[in-house]
Short mmCIF file of C-alpha atoms in Angstrom, two decimals:
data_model
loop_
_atom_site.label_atom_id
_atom_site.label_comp_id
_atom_site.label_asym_id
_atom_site.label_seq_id
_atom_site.Cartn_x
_atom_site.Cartn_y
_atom_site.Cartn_z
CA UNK A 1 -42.04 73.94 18.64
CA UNK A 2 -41.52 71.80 22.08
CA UNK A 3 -37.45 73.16 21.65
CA UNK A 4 -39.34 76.84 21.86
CA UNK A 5 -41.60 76.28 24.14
CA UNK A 6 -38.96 75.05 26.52
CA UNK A 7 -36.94 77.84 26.44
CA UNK A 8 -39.96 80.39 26.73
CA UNK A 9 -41.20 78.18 29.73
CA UNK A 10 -37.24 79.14 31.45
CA UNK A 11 -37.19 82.17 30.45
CA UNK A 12 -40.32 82.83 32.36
CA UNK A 13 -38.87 81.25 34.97
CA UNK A 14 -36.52 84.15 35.40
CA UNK A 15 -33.64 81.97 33.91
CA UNK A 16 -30.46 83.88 32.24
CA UNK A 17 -30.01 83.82 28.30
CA UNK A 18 -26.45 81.60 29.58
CA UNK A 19 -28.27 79.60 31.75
CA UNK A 20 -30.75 78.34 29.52
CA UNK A 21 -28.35 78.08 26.71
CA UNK A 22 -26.47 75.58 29.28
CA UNK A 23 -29.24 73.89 30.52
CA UNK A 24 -30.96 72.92 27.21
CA UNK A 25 -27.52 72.80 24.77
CA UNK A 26 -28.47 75.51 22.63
CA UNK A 27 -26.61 78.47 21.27
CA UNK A 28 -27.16 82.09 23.50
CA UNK A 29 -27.64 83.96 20.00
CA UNK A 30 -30.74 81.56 19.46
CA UNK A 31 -32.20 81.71 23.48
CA UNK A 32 -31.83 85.75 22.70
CA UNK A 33 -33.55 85.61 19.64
CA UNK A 34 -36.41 83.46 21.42
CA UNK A 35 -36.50 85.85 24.22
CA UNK A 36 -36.95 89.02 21.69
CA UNK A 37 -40.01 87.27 20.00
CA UNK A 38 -41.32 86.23 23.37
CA UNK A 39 -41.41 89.89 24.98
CA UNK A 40 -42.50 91.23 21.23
CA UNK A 41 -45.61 88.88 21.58
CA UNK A 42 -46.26 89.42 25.69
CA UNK A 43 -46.02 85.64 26.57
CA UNK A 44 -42.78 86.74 29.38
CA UNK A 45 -45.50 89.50 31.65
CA UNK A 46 -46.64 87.71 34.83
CA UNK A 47 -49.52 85.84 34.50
CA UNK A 48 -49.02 85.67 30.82
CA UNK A 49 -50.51 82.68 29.25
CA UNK A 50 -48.38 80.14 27.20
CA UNK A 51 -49.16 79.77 23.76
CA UNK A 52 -50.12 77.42 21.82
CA UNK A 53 -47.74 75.37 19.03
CA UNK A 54 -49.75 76.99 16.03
CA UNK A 55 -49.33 80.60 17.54
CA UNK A 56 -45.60 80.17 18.18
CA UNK A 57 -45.11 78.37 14.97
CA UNK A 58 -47.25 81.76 13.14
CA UNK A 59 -45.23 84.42 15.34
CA UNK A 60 -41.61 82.54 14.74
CA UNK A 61 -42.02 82.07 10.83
CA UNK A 62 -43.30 85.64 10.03
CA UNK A 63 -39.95 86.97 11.77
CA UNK A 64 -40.74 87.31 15.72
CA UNK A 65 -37.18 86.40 16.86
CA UNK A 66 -35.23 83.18 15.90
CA UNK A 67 -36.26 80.28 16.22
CA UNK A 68 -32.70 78.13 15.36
CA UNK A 69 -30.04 79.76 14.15
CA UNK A 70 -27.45 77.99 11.08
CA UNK A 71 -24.36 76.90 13.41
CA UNK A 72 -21.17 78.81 12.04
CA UNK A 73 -19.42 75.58 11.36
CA UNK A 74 -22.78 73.72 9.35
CA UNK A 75 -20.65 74.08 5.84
CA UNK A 76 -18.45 71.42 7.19
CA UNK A 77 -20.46 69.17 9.41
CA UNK A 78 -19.99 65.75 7.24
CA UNK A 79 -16.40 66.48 7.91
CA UNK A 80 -16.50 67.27 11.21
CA UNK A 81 -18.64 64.00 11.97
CA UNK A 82 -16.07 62.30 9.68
CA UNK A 83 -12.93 63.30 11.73
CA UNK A 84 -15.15 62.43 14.90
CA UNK A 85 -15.79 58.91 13.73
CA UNK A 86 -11.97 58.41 13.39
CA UNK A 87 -11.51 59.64 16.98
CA UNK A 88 -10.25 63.57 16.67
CA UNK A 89 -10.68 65.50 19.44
CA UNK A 90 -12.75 69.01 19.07
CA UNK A 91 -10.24 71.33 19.76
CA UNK A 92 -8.07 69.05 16.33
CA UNK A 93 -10.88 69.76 14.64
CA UNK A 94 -10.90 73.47 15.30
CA UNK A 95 -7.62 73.85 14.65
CA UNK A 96 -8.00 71.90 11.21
CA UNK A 97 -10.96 74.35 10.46
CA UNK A 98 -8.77 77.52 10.85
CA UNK A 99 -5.67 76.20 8.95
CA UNK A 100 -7.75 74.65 5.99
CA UNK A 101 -10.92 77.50 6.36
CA UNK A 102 -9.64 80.30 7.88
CA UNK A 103 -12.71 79.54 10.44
CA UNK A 104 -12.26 81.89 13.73
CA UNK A 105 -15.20 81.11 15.07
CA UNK A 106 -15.38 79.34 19.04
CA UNK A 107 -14.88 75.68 19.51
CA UNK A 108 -17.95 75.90 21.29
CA UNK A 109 -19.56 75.65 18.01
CA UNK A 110 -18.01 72.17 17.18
CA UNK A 111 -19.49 70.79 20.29
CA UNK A 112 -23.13 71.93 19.71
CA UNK A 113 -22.82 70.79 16.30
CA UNK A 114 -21.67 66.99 17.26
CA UNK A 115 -24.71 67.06 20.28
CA UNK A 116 -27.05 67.70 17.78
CA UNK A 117 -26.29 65.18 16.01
CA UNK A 118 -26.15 62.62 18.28
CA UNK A 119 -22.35 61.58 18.59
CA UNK A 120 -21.06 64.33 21.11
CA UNK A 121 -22.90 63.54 24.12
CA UNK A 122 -20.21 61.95 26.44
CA UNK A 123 -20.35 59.13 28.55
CA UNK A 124 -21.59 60.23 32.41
CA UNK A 125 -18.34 60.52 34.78
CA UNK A 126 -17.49 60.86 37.97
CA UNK A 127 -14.58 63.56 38.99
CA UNK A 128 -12.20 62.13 41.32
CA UNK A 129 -10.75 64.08 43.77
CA UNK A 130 -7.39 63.94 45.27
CA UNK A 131 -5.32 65.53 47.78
CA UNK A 132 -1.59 66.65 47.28
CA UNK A 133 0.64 63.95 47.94
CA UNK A 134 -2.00 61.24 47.75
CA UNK A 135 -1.76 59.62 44.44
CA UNK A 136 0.21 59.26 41.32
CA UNK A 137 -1.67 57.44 38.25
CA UNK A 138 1.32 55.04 35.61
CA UNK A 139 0.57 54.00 32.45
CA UNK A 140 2.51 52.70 29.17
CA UNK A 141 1.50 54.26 25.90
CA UNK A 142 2.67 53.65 22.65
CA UNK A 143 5.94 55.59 21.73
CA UNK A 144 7.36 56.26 18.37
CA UNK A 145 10.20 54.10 16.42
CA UNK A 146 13.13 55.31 16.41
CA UNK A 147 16.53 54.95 14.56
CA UNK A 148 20.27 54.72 16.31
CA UNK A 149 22.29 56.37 14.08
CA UNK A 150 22.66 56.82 10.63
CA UNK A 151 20.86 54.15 9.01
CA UNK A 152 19.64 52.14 11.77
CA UNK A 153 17.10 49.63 12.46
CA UNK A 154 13.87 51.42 13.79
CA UNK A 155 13.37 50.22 17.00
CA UNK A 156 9.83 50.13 18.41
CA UNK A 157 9.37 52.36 21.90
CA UNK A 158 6.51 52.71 24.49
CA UNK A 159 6.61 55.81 27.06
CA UNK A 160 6.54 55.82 30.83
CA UNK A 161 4.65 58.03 32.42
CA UNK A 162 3.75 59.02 35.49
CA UNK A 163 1.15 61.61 36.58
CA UNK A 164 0.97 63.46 40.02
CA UNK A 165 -3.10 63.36 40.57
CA UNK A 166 -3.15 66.80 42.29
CA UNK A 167 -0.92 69.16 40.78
CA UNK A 168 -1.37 67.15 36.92
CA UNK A 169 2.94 67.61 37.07
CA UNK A 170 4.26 64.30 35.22
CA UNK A 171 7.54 62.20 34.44
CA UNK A 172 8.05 60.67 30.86
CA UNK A 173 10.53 58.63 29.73
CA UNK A 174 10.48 56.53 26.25
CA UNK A 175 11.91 52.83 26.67
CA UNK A 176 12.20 50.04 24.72
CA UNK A 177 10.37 47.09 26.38
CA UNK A 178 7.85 46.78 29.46
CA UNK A 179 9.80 44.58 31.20
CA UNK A 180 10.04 44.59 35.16
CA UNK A 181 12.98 45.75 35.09
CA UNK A 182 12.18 48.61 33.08
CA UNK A 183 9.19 49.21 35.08
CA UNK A 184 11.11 49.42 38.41
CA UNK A 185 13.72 51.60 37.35
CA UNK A 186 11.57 53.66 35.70
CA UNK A 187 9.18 54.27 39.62
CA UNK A 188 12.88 54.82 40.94
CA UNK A 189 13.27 57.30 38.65
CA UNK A 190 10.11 59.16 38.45
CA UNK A 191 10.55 59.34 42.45
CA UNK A 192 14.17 61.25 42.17
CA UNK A 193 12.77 63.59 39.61
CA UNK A 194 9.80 64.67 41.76
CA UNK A 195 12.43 64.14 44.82
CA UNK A 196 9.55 62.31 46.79
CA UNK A 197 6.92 59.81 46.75
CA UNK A 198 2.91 59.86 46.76
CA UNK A 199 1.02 57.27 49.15
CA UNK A 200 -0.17 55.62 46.20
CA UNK A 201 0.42 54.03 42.89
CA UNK A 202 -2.68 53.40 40.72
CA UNK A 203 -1.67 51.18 37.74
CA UNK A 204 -3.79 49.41 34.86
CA UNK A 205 -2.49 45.67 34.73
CA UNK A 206 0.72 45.35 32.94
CA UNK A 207 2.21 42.08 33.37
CA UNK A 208 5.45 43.38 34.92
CA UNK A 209 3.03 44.47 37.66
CA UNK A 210 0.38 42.65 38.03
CA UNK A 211 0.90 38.55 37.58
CA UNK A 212 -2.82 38.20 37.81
CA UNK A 213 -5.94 40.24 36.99
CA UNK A 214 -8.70 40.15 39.66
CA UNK A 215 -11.45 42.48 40.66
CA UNK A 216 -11.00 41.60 44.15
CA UNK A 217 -7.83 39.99 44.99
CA UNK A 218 -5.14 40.80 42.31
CA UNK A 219 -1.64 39.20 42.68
CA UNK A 220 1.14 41.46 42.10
CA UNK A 221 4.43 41.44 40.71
CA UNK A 222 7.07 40.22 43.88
CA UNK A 223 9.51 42.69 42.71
CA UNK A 224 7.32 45.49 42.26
CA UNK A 225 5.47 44.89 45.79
CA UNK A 226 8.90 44.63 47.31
CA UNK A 227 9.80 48.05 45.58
CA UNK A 228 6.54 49.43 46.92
CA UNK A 229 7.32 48.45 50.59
CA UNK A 230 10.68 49.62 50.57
CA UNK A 231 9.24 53.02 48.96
CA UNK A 232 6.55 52.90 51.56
CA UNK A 233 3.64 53.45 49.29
CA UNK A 234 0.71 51.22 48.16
CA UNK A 235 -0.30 49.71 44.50
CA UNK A 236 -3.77 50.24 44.01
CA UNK A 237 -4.17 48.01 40.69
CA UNK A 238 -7.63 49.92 38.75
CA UNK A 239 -10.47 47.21 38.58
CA UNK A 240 -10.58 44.90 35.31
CA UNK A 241 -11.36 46.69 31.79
CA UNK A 242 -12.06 50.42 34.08
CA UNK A 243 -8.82 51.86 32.80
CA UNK A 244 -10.72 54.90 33.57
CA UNK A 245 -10.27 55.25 37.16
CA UNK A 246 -6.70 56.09 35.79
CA UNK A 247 -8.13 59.07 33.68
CA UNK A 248 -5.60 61.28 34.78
CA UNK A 249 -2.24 59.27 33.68
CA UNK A 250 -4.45 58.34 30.22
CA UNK A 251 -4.75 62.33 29.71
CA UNK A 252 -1.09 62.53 30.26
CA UNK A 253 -0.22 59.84 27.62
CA UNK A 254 -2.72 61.01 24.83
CA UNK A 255 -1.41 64.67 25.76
CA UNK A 256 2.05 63.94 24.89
CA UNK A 257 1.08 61.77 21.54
CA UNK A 258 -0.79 64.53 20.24
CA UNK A 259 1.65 67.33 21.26
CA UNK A 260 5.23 66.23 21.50
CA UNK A 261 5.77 63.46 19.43
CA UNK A 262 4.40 64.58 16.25
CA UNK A 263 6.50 66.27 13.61
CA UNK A 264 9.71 65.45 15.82
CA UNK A 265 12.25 63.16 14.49
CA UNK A 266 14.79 61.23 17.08
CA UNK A 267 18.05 60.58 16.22
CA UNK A 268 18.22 58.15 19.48
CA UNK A 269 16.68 57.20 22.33
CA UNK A 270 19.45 59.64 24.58
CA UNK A 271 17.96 62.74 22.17
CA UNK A 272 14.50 61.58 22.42
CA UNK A 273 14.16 61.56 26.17
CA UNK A 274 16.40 64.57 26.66
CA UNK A 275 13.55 66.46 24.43
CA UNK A 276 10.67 64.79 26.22
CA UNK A 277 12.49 66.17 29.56
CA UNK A 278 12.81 69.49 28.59
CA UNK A 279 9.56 69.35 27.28
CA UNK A 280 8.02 68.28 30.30
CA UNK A 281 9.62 71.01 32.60
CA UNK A 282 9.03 73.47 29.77
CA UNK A 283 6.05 73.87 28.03
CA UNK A 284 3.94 70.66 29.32
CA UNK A 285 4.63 71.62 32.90
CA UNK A 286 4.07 75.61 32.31
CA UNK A 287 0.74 75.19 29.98
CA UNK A 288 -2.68 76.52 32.44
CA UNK A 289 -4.23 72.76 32.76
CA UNK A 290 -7.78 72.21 31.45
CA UNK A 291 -9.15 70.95 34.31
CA UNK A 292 -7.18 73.05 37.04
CA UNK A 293 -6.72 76.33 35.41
CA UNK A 294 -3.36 76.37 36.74
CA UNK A 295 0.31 75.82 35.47
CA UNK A 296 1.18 71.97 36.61
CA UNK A 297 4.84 72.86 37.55
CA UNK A 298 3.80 75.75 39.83
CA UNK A 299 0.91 73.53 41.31
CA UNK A 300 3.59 71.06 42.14
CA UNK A 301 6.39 73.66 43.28
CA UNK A 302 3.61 75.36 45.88
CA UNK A 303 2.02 72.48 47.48
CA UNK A 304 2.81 68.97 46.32
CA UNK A 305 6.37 68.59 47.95
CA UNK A 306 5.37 69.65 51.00
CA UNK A 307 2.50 66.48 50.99
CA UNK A 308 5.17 64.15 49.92
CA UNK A 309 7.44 61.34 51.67
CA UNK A 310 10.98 62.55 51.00
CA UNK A 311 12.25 59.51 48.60
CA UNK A 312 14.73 57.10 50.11
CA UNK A 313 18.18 56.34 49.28
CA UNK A 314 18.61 52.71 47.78
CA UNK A 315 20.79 50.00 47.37
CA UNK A 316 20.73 47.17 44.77
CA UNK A 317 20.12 44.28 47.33
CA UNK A 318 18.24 41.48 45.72
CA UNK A 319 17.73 39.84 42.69
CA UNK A 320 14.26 37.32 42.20
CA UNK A 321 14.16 34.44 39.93
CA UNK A 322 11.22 32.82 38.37
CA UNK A 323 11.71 29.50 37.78
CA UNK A 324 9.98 27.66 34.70
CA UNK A 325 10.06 23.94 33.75
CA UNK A 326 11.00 23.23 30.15
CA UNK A 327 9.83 20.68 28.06
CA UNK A 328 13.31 18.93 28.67
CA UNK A 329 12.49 18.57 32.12
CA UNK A 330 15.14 20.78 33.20
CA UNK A 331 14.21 23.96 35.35
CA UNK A 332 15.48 27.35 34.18
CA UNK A 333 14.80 31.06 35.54
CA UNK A 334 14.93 34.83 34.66
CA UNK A 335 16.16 37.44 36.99
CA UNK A 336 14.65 40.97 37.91
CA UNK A 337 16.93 43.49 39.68
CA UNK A 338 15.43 45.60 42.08
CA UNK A 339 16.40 48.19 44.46
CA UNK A 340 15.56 47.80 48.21
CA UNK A 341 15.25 50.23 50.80
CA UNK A 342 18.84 51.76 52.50
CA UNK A 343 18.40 52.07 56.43
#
């Protein structure tokens, strides 16, 4: 009865069916149902005394209103909490109900169902806002393997991506290793595709960044903070084990796992990256964002060039070597090309 009572006790309050619904994470059917048994009985009038547990328990069994009503997707909630253990996100699960069950009910419904019972209450957050122009979130994420030519070795891929904070607009590319190499040319050509660069670069801590993790003081990469200056913008390296201050670019990655790469099968890594491109500028980039309620590519056409730095030309001008002492005694190095600032 203290779920009842509650709700009676905000609905005297002058609170809105929707707003109690939000408040207390219960279904508006079941606040209106409350709210008819509640007038019915007299307990809403000003000055109205509450009642006591036995009277609402004697007024709500004998048919005054609804107490609870059975949630539309209840026939399938050990699946539901199944799929959630394995890490499916609601609106999979919705879809899975309507191919498998015909279900066409909201995915609202889903989300009451997994708060009830105690697994869909999500961790507290804080939103992060950015102006246009300000930041751009990288990140690697697992890619998919893919064969060159007829018969080929699968070769394992990761994909590059890059996330404007503001506008949500991103650059993808799949590659083969995370080497620095890879990850410079891959910054050089994020910046040509959105034809400028942000004032910042929030990263996780890839080794062909950062050479050593630190809360405080991290040491990064000498090629990639020479890229940065010559770019002119800063690395802002997300604190140890928080890969969540880079929510946005982790969105991005998980968004085009579970939406372009499955049921897609690449001939190459040319064909896979010419899809992911068109992709990108095509339905990714023209989809109305979650969060923004606005289409990424026209969020990034209106606003975000105009907060940009116009990005640089570039020469290849330098090439670092990291020496390492072998057991022999005798010193060897590896090289990393990177591209300095023109002018």
């Amino acid at each position: 009865m203290f779920d009842i009572r509650r709700i009676i006790q905000q609905l005297r309050q002058g609170a809105s069916n929707r707003e109690v619904a939000r408040a207390l994470g219960v279904g508006r059917n079941t606040v209106a149902g409350i709210r008819a048994g509640a007038q019915e009985a007299g307990w809403l009038g000003a000055g109205a005394a509450m009642p006591e547990d036995a009277e609402l328990a004697a007024h709500f069994k004998r048919g005054g209103g609804t107490a609870r009503q059975t949630s539309s997707v209840e026939p399938w909630r050990e699946e539901l909490l199944a799929w959630h253990a394995q890490g499916v996100s609601v609106a999979t699960m919705r879809q899975a109900l309507e191919r498998k069950y015909g279900y066409a009910g909201s995915v609202h419904a889903l989300h009451r169902l997994l708060r009830q019972a105690g697994v869909g209450t999500p961790a507290a957050t804080v939103h992060l806002d950015f102006a246009a122009g300000e930041m751009a979130q990288v990140d690697f994420g697992a890619g998919p393997e893919i064969c060159e030519g007829a018969g080929g070795r699968p070769v394992k891929t990761w994909v590059f991506v890059m996330t404007l904070a503001w506008s949500r607009h991103q650059y993808a590319e799949f590659v083969t290793n995370q080497s620095v190499a890879t990850w410079l040319a891959c910054h050089r050509r994020a910046f040509e595709s959105f034809n400028g660069v942000v004032q910042k670069v929030r990263i996780d801590n890839p080794k062909c960044a950062i050479t050593r993790a630190c809360y405080y003081e991290p040491t990064v990469q000498r090629a990639y903070g020479d890229l940065a200056l010559g770019y002119g913008f800063l690395i802002d390296p997300c604190p140890v084990r928080d890969p969540a201050k880079k929510g946005r670019v982790e969105a991005g990655v998980k968004y085009i796992k579970r939406n372009f790469m499955p049921l897609r099968t690449f001939r190459s890594l040319h064909q896979a990256n010419d899809e992911l491109r068109a992709w990108v500028a095509g339905e990714a980039g023209n989809r109305i964002h979650g969060s923004t309620r606005e289409r990424p590519l026209a969020r990034f056409a209106a606003i975000s060039r105009r907060c940009s730095s116009r990005c640089p030309r570039w020469r290849r001008s330098a090439r670092w070597r990291a020496p390492r002492c072998m057991a022999t005694g005798m010193w060897c190095s590896s090289t990393a090309s990177i591209r300095c600032r023109s002018g």
